[in-house]
CSV table of C-alpha atoms in Angstrom, one decimal:
chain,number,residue,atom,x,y,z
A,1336,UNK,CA,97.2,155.7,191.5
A,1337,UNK,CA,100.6,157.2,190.1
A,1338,UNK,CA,100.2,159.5,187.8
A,1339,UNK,CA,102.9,161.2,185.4
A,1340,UNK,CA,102.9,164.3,183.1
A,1341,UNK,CA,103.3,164.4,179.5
A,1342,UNK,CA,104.6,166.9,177.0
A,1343,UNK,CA,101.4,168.4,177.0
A,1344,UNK,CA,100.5,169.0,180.4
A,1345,UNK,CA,98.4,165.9,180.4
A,1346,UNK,CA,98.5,163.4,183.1
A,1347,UNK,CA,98.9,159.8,182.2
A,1348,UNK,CA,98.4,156.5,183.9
A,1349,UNK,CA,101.8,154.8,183.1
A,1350,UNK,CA,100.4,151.1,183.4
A,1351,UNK,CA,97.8,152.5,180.9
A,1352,UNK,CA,100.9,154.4,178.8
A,1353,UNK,CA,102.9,150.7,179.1
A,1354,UNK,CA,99.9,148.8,177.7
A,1355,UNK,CA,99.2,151.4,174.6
A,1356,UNK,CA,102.8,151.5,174.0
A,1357,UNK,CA,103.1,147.7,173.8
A,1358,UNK,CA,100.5,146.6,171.9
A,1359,UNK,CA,100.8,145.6,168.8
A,1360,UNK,CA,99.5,147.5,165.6
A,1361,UNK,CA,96.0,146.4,164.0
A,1362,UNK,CA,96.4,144.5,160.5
A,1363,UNK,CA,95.1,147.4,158.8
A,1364,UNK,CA,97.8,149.6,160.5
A,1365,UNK,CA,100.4,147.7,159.1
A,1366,UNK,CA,99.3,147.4,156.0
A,1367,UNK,CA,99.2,151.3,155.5
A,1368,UNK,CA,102.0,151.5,157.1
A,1369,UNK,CA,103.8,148.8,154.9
A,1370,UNK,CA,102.2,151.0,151.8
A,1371,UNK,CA,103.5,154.3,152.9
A,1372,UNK,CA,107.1,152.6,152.9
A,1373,UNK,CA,106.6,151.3,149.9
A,1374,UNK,CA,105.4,154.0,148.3
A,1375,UNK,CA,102.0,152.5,147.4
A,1376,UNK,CA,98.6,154.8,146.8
A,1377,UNK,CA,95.0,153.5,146.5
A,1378,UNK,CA,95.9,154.1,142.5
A,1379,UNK,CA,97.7,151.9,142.0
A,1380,UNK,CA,97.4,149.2,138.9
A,1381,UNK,CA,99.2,146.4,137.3
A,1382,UNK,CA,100.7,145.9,133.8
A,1383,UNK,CA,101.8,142.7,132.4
A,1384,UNK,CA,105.5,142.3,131.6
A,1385,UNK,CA,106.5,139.4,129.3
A,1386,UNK,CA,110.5,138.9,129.3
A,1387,UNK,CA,112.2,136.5,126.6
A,1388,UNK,CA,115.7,135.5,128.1
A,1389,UNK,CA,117.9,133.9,125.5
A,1390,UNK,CA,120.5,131.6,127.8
A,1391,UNK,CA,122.7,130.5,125.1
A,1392,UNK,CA,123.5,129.6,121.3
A,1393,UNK,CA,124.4,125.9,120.3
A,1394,UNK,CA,125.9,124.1,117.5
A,1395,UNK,CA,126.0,126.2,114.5
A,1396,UNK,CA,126.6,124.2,112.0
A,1397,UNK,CA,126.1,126.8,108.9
A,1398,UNK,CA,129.2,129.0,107.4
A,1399,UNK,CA,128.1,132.1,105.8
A,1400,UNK,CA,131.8,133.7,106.0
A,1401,UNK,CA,134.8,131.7,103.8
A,1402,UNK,CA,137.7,132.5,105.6
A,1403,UNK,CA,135.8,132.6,109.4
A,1404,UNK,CA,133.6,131.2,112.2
A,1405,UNK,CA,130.3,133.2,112.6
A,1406,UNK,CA,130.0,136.0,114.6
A,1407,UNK,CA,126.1,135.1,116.2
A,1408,UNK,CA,123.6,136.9,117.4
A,1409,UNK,CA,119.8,136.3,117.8
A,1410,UNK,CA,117.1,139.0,117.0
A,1411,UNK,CA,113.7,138.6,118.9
A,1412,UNK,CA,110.3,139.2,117.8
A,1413,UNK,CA,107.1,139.0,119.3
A,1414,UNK,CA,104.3,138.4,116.7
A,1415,UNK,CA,106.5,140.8,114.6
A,1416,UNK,CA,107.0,143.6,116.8
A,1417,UNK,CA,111.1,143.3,117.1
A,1418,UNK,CA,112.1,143.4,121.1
A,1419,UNK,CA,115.9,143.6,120.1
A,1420,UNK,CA,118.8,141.4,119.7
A,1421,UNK,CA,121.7,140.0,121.4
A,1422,UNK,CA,125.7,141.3,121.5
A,1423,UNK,CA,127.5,139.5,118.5
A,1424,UNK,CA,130.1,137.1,119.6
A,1425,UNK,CA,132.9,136.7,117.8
A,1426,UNK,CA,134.0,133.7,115.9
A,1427,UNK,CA,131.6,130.8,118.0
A,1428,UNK,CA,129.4,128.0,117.2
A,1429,UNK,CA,128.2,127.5,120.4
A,1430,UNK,CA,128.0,131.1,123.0
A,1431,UNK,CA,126.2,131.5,126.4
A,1432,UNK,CA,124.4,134.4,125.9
A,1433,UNK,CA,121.8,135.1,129.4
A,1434,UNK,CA,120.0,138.0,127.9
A,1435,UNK,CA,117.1,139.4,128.7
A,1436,UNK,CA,113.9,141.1,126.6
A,1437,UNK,CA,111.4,143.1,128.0
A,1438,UNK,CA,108.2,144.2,127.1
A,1439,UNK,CA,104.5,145.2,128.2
A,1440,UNK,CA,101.8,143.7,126.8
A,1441,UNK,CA,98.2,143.4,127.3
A,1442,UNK,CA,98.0,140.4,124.6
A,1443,UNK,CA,97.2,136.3,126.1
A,1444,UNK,CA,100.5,134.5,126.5
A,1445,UNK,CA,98.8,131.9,124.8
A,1446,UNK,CA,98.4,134.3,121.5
A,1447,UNK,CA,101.8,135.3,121.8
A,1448,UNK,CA,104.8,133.4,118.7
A,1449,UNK,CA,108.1,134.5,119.5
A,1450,UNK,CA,110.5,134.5,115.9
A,1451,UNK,CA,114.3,134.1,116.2
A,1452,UNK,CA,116.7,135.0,113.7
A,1453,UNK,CA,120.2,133.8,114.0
A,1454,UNK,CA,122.0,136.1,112.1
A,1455,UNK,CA,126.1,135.8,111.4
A,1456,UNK,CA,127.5,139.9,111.7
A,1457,UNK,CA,129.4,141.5,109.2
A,1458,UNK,CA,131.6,144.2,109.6
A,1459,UNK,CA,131.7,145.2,105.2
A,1460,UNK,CA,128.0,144.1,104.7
A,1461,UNK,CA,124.8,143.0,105.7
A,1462,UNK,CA,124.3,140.5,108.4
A,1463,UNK,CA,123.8,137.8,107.1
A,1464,UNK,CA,120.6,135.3,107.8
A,1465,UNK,CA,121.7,132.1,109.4
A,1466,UNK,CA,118.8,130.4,110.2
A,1467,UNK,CA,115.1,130.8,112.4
A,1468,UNK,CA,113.1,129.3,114.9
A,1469,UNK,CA,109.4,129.8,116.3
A,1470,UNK,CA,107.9,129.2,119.8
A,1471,UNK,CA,104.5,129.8,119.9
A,1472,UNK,CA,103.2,130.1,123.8
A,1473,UNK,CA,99.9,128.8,122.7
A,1474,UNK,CA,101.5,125.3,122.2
A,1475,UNK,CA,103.7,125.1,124.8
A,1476,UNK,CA,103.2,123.7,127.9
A,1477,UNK,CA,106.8,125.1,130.0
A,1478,UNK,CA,108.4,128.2,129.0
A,1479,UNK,CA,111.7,128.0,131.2
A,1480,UNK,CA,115.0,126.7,129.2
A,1481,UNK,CA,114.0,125.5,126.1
A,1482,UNK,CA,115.4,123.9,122.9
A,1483,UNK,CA,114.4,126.1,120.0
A,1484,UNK,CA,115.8,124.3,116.6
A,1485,UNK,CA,117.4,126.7,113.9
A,1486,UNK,CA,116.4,125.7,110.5
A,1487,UNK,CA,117.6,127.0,107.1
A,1488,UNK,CA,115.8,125.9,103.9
A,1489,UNK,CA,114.3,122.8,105.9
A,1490,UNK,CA,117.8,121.6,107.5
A,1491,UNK,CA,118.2,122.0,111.2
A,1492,UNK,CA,121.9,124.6,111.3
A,1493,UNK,CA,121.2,124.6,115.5
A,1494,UNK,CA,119.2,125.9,118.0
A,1495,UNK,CA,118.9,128.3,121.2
A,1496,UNK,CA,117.9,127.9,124.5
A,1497,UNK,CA,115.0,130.0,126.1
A,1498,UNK,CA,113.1,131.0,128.6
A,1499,UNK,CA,109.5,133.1,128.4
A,1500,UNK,CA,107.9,134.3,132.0
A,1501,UNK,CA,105.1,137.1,132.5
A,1502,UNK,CA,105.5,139.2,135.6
A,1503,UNK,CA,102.6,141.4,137.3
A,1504,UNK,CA,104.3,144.9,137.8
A,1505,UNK,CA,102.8,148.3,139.8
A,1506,UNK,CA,102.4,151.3,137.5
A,1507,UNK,CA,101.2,154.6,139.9
């Protein structure tokens, strides 16, 4: 049989070298090597990541300002613990908004109210309350694009649209 040298003086069958070189690697190969790119250890562990996206602002029908339109903005609480709010825009009743809350929790979904505040900003005072809203995750059945109705003292002043999702992300 043919034989050929290597880099280190060994000699190799090349039918032998063809075969080695062409098969292809076990299941457990690439999945290490598919971690290594990834930058994936054996520690590795997952956190849940809830994220409130507020798509848009509809119909305000309440005035808080004589001489202008409101200037709305949402703030967004989970069972009290504020996530943040959205950028003010300026003189609307209706805004498209597609912003995005983020935050980890170990909590059920299903234990989980979201609060919104529709608040009115002014630039010489507080912001003023326009109405609120709940969506509690234990009584809803979708989560993706949905109505929330504004109320102030009892009367509906408009509503939001939102969507609630929990992703799975790695913490090393």
């Amino acid at each position: 049989t043919l034989k050929m040298g290597n880099n280190n003086g060994k000699t190799v069958d090349p039918v032998e070298a063809e075969k080695e070189e062409s098969s292809p690697p076990s299941q457990q190969e690439e999945e290490e090597e598919e971690e290594e790119e990834q930058g994936l250890h054996e520690d590795k562990h997952f956190e849940t990541v809830m994220r409130v996206q507020i798509h848009s602002i509809n119909n305000i029908t309440r005035k808080t300002d004589a001489f202008s339109d409101v200037d709305p903005f949402v703030e967004i609480r989970a069972n009290s613990v504020l996530l943040g709010a959205t950028k003010p825009k300026l003189n609307k009743k209706t805004a498209a908004i597609e912003e995005a809350f983020y935050i980890k929790t170990a909590a059920d979904p299903r234990s989980i109210k979201l609060t919104f505040h529709l608040k009115d900003q002014d630039h010489m005072s507080n912001d003023d309350l326009l109405g609120h809203g709940y969506f509690d995750l234990g009584e809803e059945d979708a989560t993706t694009e949905q109505k929330v109705h504004l109320k102030w003292k009892g009367t509906e002043i408009g509503s939001i649209v939102v969507s609630v999702d929990f992703q799975k992300v790695v913490v090393i």
